[in-house]
Amino acid sequence: MKIVVSIILSTFIFTGVFSQDYGWHLGDAEDNSSIGISARSLYSGILKDMPSKTVIVAVIDSGVDAEHEDLAENMWINHDEIPGNGIDDDSNGYVDDIHGWNFIGGPGGNVHHDTYEATRIYGKYKYKFDNAVPGKLSKKDKELYEKYLKCKEEVEEKKSKAQLSLTNIEKTESVYLNSLDAIDEVLEDREINLENLKMIDGSEDRFVGIGKNMLLDLISRGKDDIDIDTLKSIIKELNQAEKEIHQVKVDYAYNPDFDSRKIIGDNYNDPTERYYGNNDVEGPDASHGTHVAGIIAAVRDNNLGMDGVSDNVRIMSVRAVPDGDERDKDVANAIRYAVDNGAAIINMSFGKGYSWNESIVEEAIKYAEKHDVLLVHAAGNDNKNNDETDNFPNDEYQGKGFLFFKGKQKFFNNWLEIGALSYEKGKFAAANFSNFGETEVDLFAPGMAIYSTIPDNGYTFLQGTSMAAPVVAGVAAILRSYFPSLTAVQVREILMTTVTVINEEVFIPGSYSDMTAFSKLCVSNGVVNAEKAVKKAMVTKGKKKIKKKEQNTRA
């Protein structure tokens, strides 16, 4: 996945903007500067002293730090399982699944990096179609062939770009380091200052000239006490981080020969296989998933970090998203695991442009729909129109056909697709990176500069539709907690019809020149509003029968 590729924003950029309020997304929708979700006053207002039921929200993601100081209290615990005894005590097929399950791990460890789906499709059909004669292919094979060619072009082009970037970074680093060595040699033991640098002639030696200009530039920026060795270390460190990004693309993401399933040990060609993985719900890099979990369920009013959207909630961590694209088999199994173990809501902050086996995910979504589970999915961060481009998984499926006729296009009614809102009002309201769609994206939620939890008791700002989706999942959890007789379909309907409507034109994501009505960006024409949703829930008759013992539970 591009883990619905969230960008870490430097904290200092936002401390000036949000120095008084790191939880801007929880604020009032009528605030002068930002459109919040009107959640902050709920608990001291209309929800005060109201009974509620503990709701389980599954987070299908990269993993969650279950011991985080601001999350541990709100992590789901499988009380039917005895920790660490190596026995499947509850006979659900998963051994020691205390906080959830990891579908991208195995006896020998965990998958960290993986390929993109386009790479897998390219690799799958490479030997079949590399020397194919298009005119001799069957109609079915022609469709696959076109898909193969599209994936091949994308993978080879992007892999070449990554390799070129690596080469350029290494060349640039070499020039900078050699230049600093050269100017250091000329300076000898003299102090690095404007007077001494002006005395040096950099015209005869290229490296001396570059080194001189580098130091002059630093001095002009007010830097003093410049140390050559420190500068070289900084350059190496920054370049190493950049090189690793491109190296991962070359070695894993766009490498059709890389096989991560060796770590897992499953039969990848069997989409019905369900019982594999391990119980490590954190994995090698749980930054994204932990941030998502905190937005939903960070412990409220504990004077730590920040507050989650919902209060009486438990997070079930289901790890299925690597650094790369998630696999359909793992996503389908993650959904089924969450449903079978009591989740009322599933947050899915991931997505991709291709699908290996779309039908198995559709069957899992139908399974969730049948069991009254709401799915909340991030729309993507490519500033694309989802009405025109594929984004998997989604709420569309094909009904049953008859003979040679295809079935009608249908939509799941337990699905919400979420775009990202900026912290600015007016024409900049839609986050510039967010995907959108008049028919494919349901509503928007705050998704820029969202402060939340990261592993090892840390906190940071992230942005993305990955952050917007859990805001909505959190509001859905409030409704399912305080109004437990509401079905998933009813909760969806309430959220869609109680948005803060934006009746003005905004910049189309990806552009600072083209504008459109906000109503063209999503179905609901608005932003999730917790207060309005609660008020509507209070006058909505639930369709779900609730046992008395479930009516008021705080575990």
XYZ file of C-alpha atoms in Angstrom:
555
model
C 0.000 0.000 0.000
C 1.122 3.546 -0.158
C 0.011 3.205 3.362
C -2.358 5.501 2.168
C 1.141 7.193 2.212
C 1.011 9.592 5.203
C 3.665 12.303 5.390
C 5.321 13.052 8.726
C 5.209 16.785 9.188
C 7.930 18.529 11.142
C 6.450 19.364 14.510
C 7.930 22.853 14.567
C 5.936 23.820 11.466
C 2.662 23.340 13.286
C 3.484 24.350 16.834
C 3.050 27.967 15.796
C -0.316 27.282 14.184
C -1.646 24.925 16.842
C 0.326 25.988 19.913
C -2.936 26.441 21.786
C -4.754 23.376 20.445
C -3.143 20.241 19.062
C -6.598 18.674 18.764
C -8.060 21.125 16.276
C -9.987 18.333 14.586
C -12.105 17.831 17.725
C -13.136 21.491 17.855
C -16.290 23.301 16.861
C -17.415 23.119 13.245
C -18.267 26.823 13.474
C -14.792 27.834 14.655
C -13.405 30.903 12.930
C -10.283 29.212 11.573
C -10.990 25.479 11.138
C -13.889 23.099 10.587
C -13.665 20.645 13.468
C -16.051 17.764 14.090
C -17.762 19.344 17.148
C -16.792 16.472 19.446
C -15.025 18.230 22.310
C -18.123 19.481 24.115
C -20.114 16.268 23.699
C -18.890 14.470 26.809
C -19.499 17.395 29.154
C -22.736 18.212 27.365
C -25.422 16.010 25.844
C -23.589 12.726 26.492
C -22.845 13.482 30.143
C -24.160 10.739 32.442
C -25.586 8.807 29.478
C -25.013 5.035 29.640
C -22.782 3.531 26.984
C -21.598 0.168 25.739
C -17.939 -0.631 25.120
C -17.387 -0.843 21.368
C -14.574 -2.729 19.637
C -12.945 -0.953 16.696
C -10.582 -3.054 14.605
C -7.647 -1.219 13.053
C -6.390 -3.107 9.995
C -3.025 -1.488 9.487
C 0.756 -1.753 9.864
C 0.447 -2.665 13.544
C -0.283 -0.917 16.836
C 1.919 -0.353 19.892
C -0.406 -2.001 22.405
C 1.691 -0.801 25.367
C 1.631 2.896 24.492
C 0.942 5.015 27.582
C -2.065 6.673 25.938
C -3.491 3.524 24.324
C -2.823 0.528 26.587
C -5.926 1.153 28.691
C -8.089 1.098 25.565
C -6.622 -1.931 23.804
C -8.919 -4.872 23.178
C -8.085 -7.918 25.272
C -9.203 -11.398 24.310
C -10.137 -12.633 27.771
C -10.817 -16.124 26.428
C -7.128 -16.540 25.629
C -4.394 -17.239 28.199
C -1.357 -15.109 27.283
C 1.827 -16.890 26.306
C 0.790 -20.506 26.827
C 1.082 -21.419 23.150
C -2.458 -22.828 23.114
C -5.506 -21.691 21.161
C -7.625 -21.499 24.320
C -10.727 -20.054 22.650
C -10.460 -22.390 19.636
C -10.784 -19.541 17.140
C -7.834 -20.808 15.105
C -5.344 -18.221 16.371
C -2.897 -18.964 19.180
C -2.396 -16.322 21.895
C -4.287 -13.601 20.017
C -4.494 -11.289 23.018
C -4.791 -7.903 21.280
C -5.536 -9.106 17.754
C -3.638 -10.948 15.021
C -0.842 -10.456 12.497
C -1.540 -11.859 9.017
C 1.817 -10.732 7.634
C 4.031 -12.613 10.021
C 5.092 -16.189 10.554
C 7.106 -18.449 12.854
C 10.327 -16.813 11.703
C 9.380 -13.159 11.970
C 7.377 -10.430 10.261
C 7.038 -8.944 6.806
C 8.268 -5.364 6.762
C 8.777 -4.440 3.097
C 6.711 -5.857 0.262
C 6.008 -5.297 -3.412
C 3.317 -3.100 -4.924
C 0.330 -4.871 -6.474
C 1.330 -3.680 -9.953
C 4.681 -5.414 -9.442
C 2.987 -8.679 -8.477
C 0.689 -8.595 -11.505
C 3.664 -7.856 -13.757
C 5.573 -10.781 -12.230
C 2.574 -13.100 -12.398
C 2.073 -12.723 -16.149
C 5.648 -11.953 -17.201
C 6.482 -15.389 -18.549
C 3.054 -15.862 -20.091
C 2.899 -12.601 -22.035
C 6.483 -11.426 -22.573
C 6.610 -12.958 -26.048
C 2.874 -13.011 -26.715
C 1.382 -12.241 -30.115
C -1.635 -9.989 -29.342
C -3.576 -11.081 -32.434
C -3.537 -14.710 -31.322
C -4.808 -14.124 -27.790
C -8.312 -15.039 -26.647
C -10.670 -12.268 -25.534
C -10.043 -13.092 -21.870
C -6.271 -13.190 -22.349
C -6.332 -9.903 -24.247
C -7.820 -8.186 -21.184
C -5.135 -9.711 -18.969
C -2.485 -8.796 -21.520
C -3.531 -5.137 -21.492
C -3.400 -5.125 -17.705
C 0.024 -6.788 -17.810
C 1.388 -4.186 -20.245
C 0.095 -1.338 -18.086
C 1.692 -2.799 -14.955
C 4.937 -3.596 -16.775
C 5.295 -0.034 -18.022
C 4.531 1.417 -14.586
C 6.909 -0.889 -12.708
C 9.842 -0.599 -15.101
C 9.505 3.182 -15.354
C 9.303 3.736 -11.603
C 12.097 1.283 -10.846
C 14.338 3.079 -13.353
C 13.507 6.423 -11.732
C 14.377 5.024 -8.295
C 17.690 3.670 -9.583
C 18.482 7.000 -11.243
C 17.664 8.847 -8.018
C 20.068 6.587 -6.124
C 22.840 7.292 -8.612
C 22.233 11.043 -8.493
C 22.186 11.135 -4.697
C 25.480 9.246 -4.517
C 27.092 11.552 -7.101
C 25.880 14.675 -5.323
C 27.047 13.379 -1.955
C 30.473 12.617 -3.376
C 30.780 16.153 -4.783
C 29.755 17.762 -1.484
C 32.096 15.637 0.626
C 35.048 16.127 -1.730
C 34.360 19.857 -1.807
C 34.361 20.122 1.970
C 37.622 18.168 2.120
C 39.128 20.486 -0.493
C 38.145 23.723 1.245
C 39.250 22.293 4.585
C 42.692 21.569 3.143
C 43.006 25.109 1.746
C 41.868 26.704 4.999
C 44.366 24.616 6.957
C 43.910 25.701 10.578
C 42.320 29.056 9.878
C 38.889 29.871 11.300
C 35.876 29.491 9.024
C 34.632 33.051 8.640
C 33.722 35.523 5.903
C 37.123 37.222 5.884
C 39.137 34.015 5.472
C 36.798 32.579 2.825
C 36.955 35.744 0.696
C 40.740 35.364 0.540
C 40.397 31.958 -1.153
C 40.358 31.761 -4.965
C 37.899 29.049 -5.903
C 38.096 29.539 -9.651
C 40.997 27.171 -10.354
C 39.754 24.141 -8.413
C 36.110 23.085 -8.886
C 35.843 21.383 -5.507
C 37.417 24.301 -3.648
C 34.944 26.643 -5.344
C 31.935 24.521 -4.397
C 33.178 24.118 -0.822
C 33.742 27.855 -0.499
C 30.216 28.628 -1.740
C 28.706 26.064 0.644
C 30.362 27.703 3.645
C 29.539 31.231 2.457
C 25.900 30.218 2.102
C 25.818 28.909 5.682
C 27.405 32.098 7.002
C 24.856 34.223 5.105
C 22.119 32.262 6.870
C 23.525 33.232 10.253
C 25.313 29.976 10.989
C 28.452 30.284 13.077
C 30.828 27.784 14.682
C 30.823 25.770 11.452
C 32.649 22.454 11.739
C 33.601 20.578 8.552
C 33.362 17.099 10.090
C 29.924 17.864 11.516
C 28.757 19.125 8.119
C 29.969 15.946 6.440
C 28.148 13.807 9.008
C 24.901 15.727 8.454
C 25.186 15.336 4.675
C 25.796 11.595 5.003
C 22.891 11.175 7.409
C 20.409 13.101 5.263
C 21.502 11.338 2.097
C 21.336 7.940 3.768
C 17.687 8.483 4.686
C 16.921 9.561 1.113
C 18.871 6.640 -0.357
C 16.983 4.146 1.794
C 13.651 5.359 0.385
C 14.770 4.694 -3.190
C 16.659 1.503 -2.302
C 13.487 0.008 -0.828
C 11.705 0.739 -4.114
C 14.440 -0.999 -6.104
C 14.908 -3.987 -3.787
C 11.284 -4.599 -2.798
C 8.455 -2.401 -4.106
C 9.287 -2.719 -7.824
C 11.131 -6.041 -7.691
C 8.925 -8.786 -9.229
C 11.306 -11.471 -7.945
C 10.947 -10.523 -4.274
C 8.756 -12.970 -2.322
C 7.705 -11.911 1.172
C 5.492 -14.972 1.652
C 8.511 -17.096 2.537
C 8.448 -15.352 5.907
C 4.768 -16.125 6.454
C 4.840 -19.712 5.229
C 1.273 -19.818 3.923
C 0.050 -21.212 0.622
C -0.421 -17.882 -1.118
C -2.205 -19.503 -4.057
C -4.979 -20.703 -1.746
C -7.244 -17.684 -1.122
C -9.445 -19.720 1.239
C -6.596 -20.354 3.691
C -7.333 -18.494 6.907
C -5.151 -19.735 9.717
C -1.620 -18.403 9.337
C 0.428 -15.536 10.781
C 1.478 -14.793 14.361
C 0.314 -12.784 17.373
C 2.777 -9.883 17.059
C 0.284 -7.067 16.492
C 2.950 -4.347 16.520
C 5.404 -5.567 13.887
C 8.629 -3.848 12.767
C 7.103 -0.401 12.144
C 3.799 0.429 13.812
C 3.998 4.214 13.422
C 1.086 4.487 10.990
C -1.232 2.064 12.776
C -0.486 3.490 16.221
C -1.256 6.999 14.977
C -4.553 5.786 13.510
C -5.456 3.984 16.751
C -4.740 7.078 18.832
C -7.046 9.249 16.743
C -9.876 6.847 17.515
C -9.134 5.818 21.064
C -6.313 7.616 22.893
C -7.414 7.762 26.533
C -9.343 10.958 27.145
C -8.691 13.476 29.940
C -5.599 11.723 31.324
C -3.194 14.654 30.850
C -1.149 12.628 28.379
C -0.558 13.394 24.722
C -3.974 13.929 23.210
C -7.587 12.754 23.347
C -9.159 10.170 21.085
C -12.487 10.903 19.408
C -14.362 8.180 21.301
C -14.306 7.324 24.992
C -15.774 3.861 25.600
C -13.868 1.965 22.940
C -11.326 -0.844 22.579
C -8.808 -1.109 19.738
C -8.262 -4.501 18.113
C -5.033 -4.497 16.116
C -5.117 -6.616 12.960
C -1.832 -6.356 11.109
C -2.165 -6.790 7.333
C -0.412 -3.754 5.826
C 3.328 -3.861 5.021
C 5.601 -1.176 3.636
C 4.284 -1.837 0.140
C 0.805 -2.846 -1.005
C -1.431 -4.945 1.233
C -2.475 -8.294 -0.245
C -6.123 -9.156 -0.864
C -5.879 -12.484 0.924
C -4.577 -10.822 4.090
C -7.148 -8.012 3.947
C -10.014 -10.492 3.531
C -8.793 -12.571 6.459
C -8.249 -9.470 8.583
C -11.855 -8.378 7.998
C -13.182 -11.832 8.863
C -11.024 -12.042 11.989
C -12.287 -8.654 13.185
C -15.914 -9.602 12.564
C -15.613 -12.997 14.247
C -13.992 -11.498 17.335
C -16.552 -8.806 18.017
C -15.560 -5.659 16.134
C -18.466 -3.293 15.450
C -16.366 -0.976 13.272
C -13.310 -1.641 11.104
C -10.939 1.167 10.137
C -9.044 0.630 6.881
C -6.464 3.362 6.237
C -4.871 1.838 3.162
C -5.513 1.442 -0.543
C -4.022 0.586 -3.936
C -4.659 1.006 -7.635
C -4.781 -2.683 -8.572
C -6.341 -5.801 -7.077
C -4.962 -9.360 -7.288
C -8.137 -11.101 -6.156
C -10.915 -8.565 -5.728
C -13.608 -11.183 -5.152
C -12.188 -12.552 -1.886
C -12.197 -9.063 -0.381
C -15.757 -8.506 -1.621
C -16.855 -11.737 0.056
C -15.263 -10.579 3.317
C -17.048 -7.220 3.085
C -20.334 -9.056 2.497
C -19.532 -11.135 5.578
C -19.065 -7.941 7.600
C -22.272 -6.505 6.158
C -24.184 -9.640 7.142
C -22.836 -9.350 10.698
C -23.685 -5.653 11.075
C -20.119 -4.305 10.980
C -19.336 -0.842 9.584
C -16.221 -0.421 7.413
C -14.496 2.976 7.186
C -11.941 3.336 4.372
C -9.457 6.051 3.405
C -9.960 7.452 -0.099
C -6.252 7.850 -0.909
C -3.602 10.572 -1.062
C -2.923 10.989 -4.788
C -5.259 13.970 -5.373
C -7.105 11.779 -7.881
C -10.769 11.552 -8.791
C -11.898 8.135 -7.546
C -14.857 8.341 -9.925
C -12.326 7.977 -12.735
C -9.495 5.907 -11.235
C -9.466 2.608 -9.358
C -8.915 2.552 -5.609
C -9.098 -0.849 -3.924
C -10.853 -1.995 -1.867
C -14.091 -0.104 -2.444
C -17.844 -0.455 -2.008
C -18.668 -1.662 -5.517
C -19.361 -5.239 -6.539
C -21.122 -7.021 -9.341
C -24.391 -8.768 -8.655
C -25.128 -12.249 -9.909
C -25.501 -12.527 -13.661
C -27.600 -14.868 -15.765
C -26.189 -17.046 -18.537
C -23.978 -14.718 -20.629
C -25.258 -11.527 -19.014
C -23.247 -9.762 -16.335
C -24.933 -8.867 -13.079
C -25.786 -5.290 -12.162
C -23.333 -3.074 -10.330
C -24.167 -2.985 -6.635
C -22.845 -1.190 -3.563
C -22.235 -2.307 0.002
C -24.338 -0.374 2.490
C -21.908 -0.827 5.406
C -19.088 1.153 3.761
C -17.853 4.736 4.160
C -15.160 6.246 1.911
C -13.397 9.228 3.466
C -11.591 12.237 2.000
C -9.272 14.548 3.950
C -10.095 18.064 5.112
C -7.464 20.764 5.599
C -7.220 22.833 8.806
C -8.036 25.915 6.717
C -11.487 27.146 5.856
C -12.608 28.593 2.551
C -11.028 27.735 -0.770
C -8.294 25.611 0.863
C -10.778 23.419 2.782
C -10.059 20.210 0.857
C -6.574 18.896 1.641
C -4.425 19.324 -1.457
C -3.327 15.657 -1.417
C -6.753 14.092 -0.899
C -8.519 11.873 -3.408
C -12.111 12.860 -4.085
C -15.173 11.757 -6.045
C -18.713 12.994 -6.464
C -20.001 9.411 -6.332
C -17.112 7.384 -4.862
C -16.126 9.437 -1.788
C -18.835 9.697 0.862
C -17.698 12.497 3.140
C -14.660 14.389 4.373
C -13.033 14.594 7.801
C -10.026 16.437 9.235
C -6.866 14.831 7.868
C -4.117 17.452 7.913
C -1.771 18.141 10.846
C -3.431 15.573 13.087
C -1.559 15.051 16.360
C -1.638 11.498 17.680
C 0.262 8.585 19.154
C 3.318 6.828 17.700
C 5.300 3.884 19.162
C 7.388 4.095 22.332
C 5.086 6.598 24.040
C 5.654 9.184 21.328
C 3.359 11.674 19.599
C 3.569 13.510 16.289
C 1.656 15.222 13.502
C 0.726 13.194 10.425
C -1.463 13.968 7.473
C -3.429 11.874 5.009
C -6.820 10.348 4.369
C -5.321 7.708 6.667
C -5.913 10.198 9.482
C -9.338 11.313 8.235
C -10.796 7.790 8.202
C -10.198 7.117 11.942
C -11.802 10.463 12.794
C -14.981 9.115 11.181
C -14.484 5.676 12.742
C -14.262 7.416 16.114
C -17.543 9.259 15.585
C -19.165 6.011 14.445
C -17.897 4.411 17.663
C -19.603 7.139 19.704
C -22.913 6.323 18.019
C -22.546 2.562 18.411
C -21.490 3.016 22.032
C -24.195 5.407 23.262
C -26.914 4.144 20.919
C -26.174 0.400 20.663
C -29.487 -0.448 19.013
C -28.398 1.396 15.860
C -27.288 -0.869 13.031
C -24.220 -0.275 10.881
C -26.478 0.870 8.052
C -28.256 3.335 10.341
C -24.958 4.719 11.635
C -23.784 5.211 8.066
C -27.017 6.995 7.170
C -26.790 9.276 10.206
C -23.185 10.248 9.481
C -23.992 10.961 5.842
C -26.993 13.186 6.629
C -25.573 15.236 9.513
C -22.433 16.651 7.911
C -21.260 20.230 8.170
C -22.178 21.332 4.662
C -19.627 23.388 2.721
C -21.560 25.645 0.358
C -18.668 27.248 -1.460
C -16.082 26.586 -4.099
C -12.724 25.114 -3.130
C -9.503 24.307 -4.912
C -9.632 20.874 -6.508
C -7.043 18.720 -4.688
C -3.773 18.830 -6.595
C -4.416 22.313 -7.959
C -4.128 25.874 -6.710
C -5.872 27.322 -9.750
C -8.862 25.122 -10.637
C -11.857 25.390 -8.338
C -15.109 23.490 -7.953
C -18.095 23.274 -5.638
C -17.343 21.101 -2.606
C -20.415 19.074 -3.564
C -18.405 17.785 -6.549
C -15.818 16.246 -4.218
C -18.059 13.877 -2.253
C -21.569 12.467 -2.023
C -22.607 14.224 1.196
C -21.192 17.673 0.366
C -19.689 17.977 3.804
C -17.576 17.122 6.828
C -18.443 14.627 9.556
C -20.095 16.343 12.538
C -20.198 14.400 15.807
C -22.630 16.697 17.615
C -25.172 16.677 14.807
C -24.808 12.907 14.474
C -25.468 12.358 18.180
C -28.527 14.608 18.107
C -29.974 12.687 15.175
C -29.152 9.360 16.843
C -31.136 10.480 19.892
C -34.313 10.640 17.793
C -33.621 7.587 15.638
C -35.201 4.284 16.573
C -32.591 1.547 16.467
C -33.301 -1.641 14.562
C -30.978 -3.859 16.541
C -32.141 -5.837 19.554
C -29.889 -5.331 22.568
C -29.621 -7.725 25.469
C -30.011 -6.032 28.850
C -26.501 -6.979 29.969
C -25.076 -5.205 26.900
C -26.894 -1.918 27.403
C -24.364 -0.271 29.711
C -20.887 -1.776 29.780
C -17.599 -0.093 30.519
C -14.856 -2.688 30.481
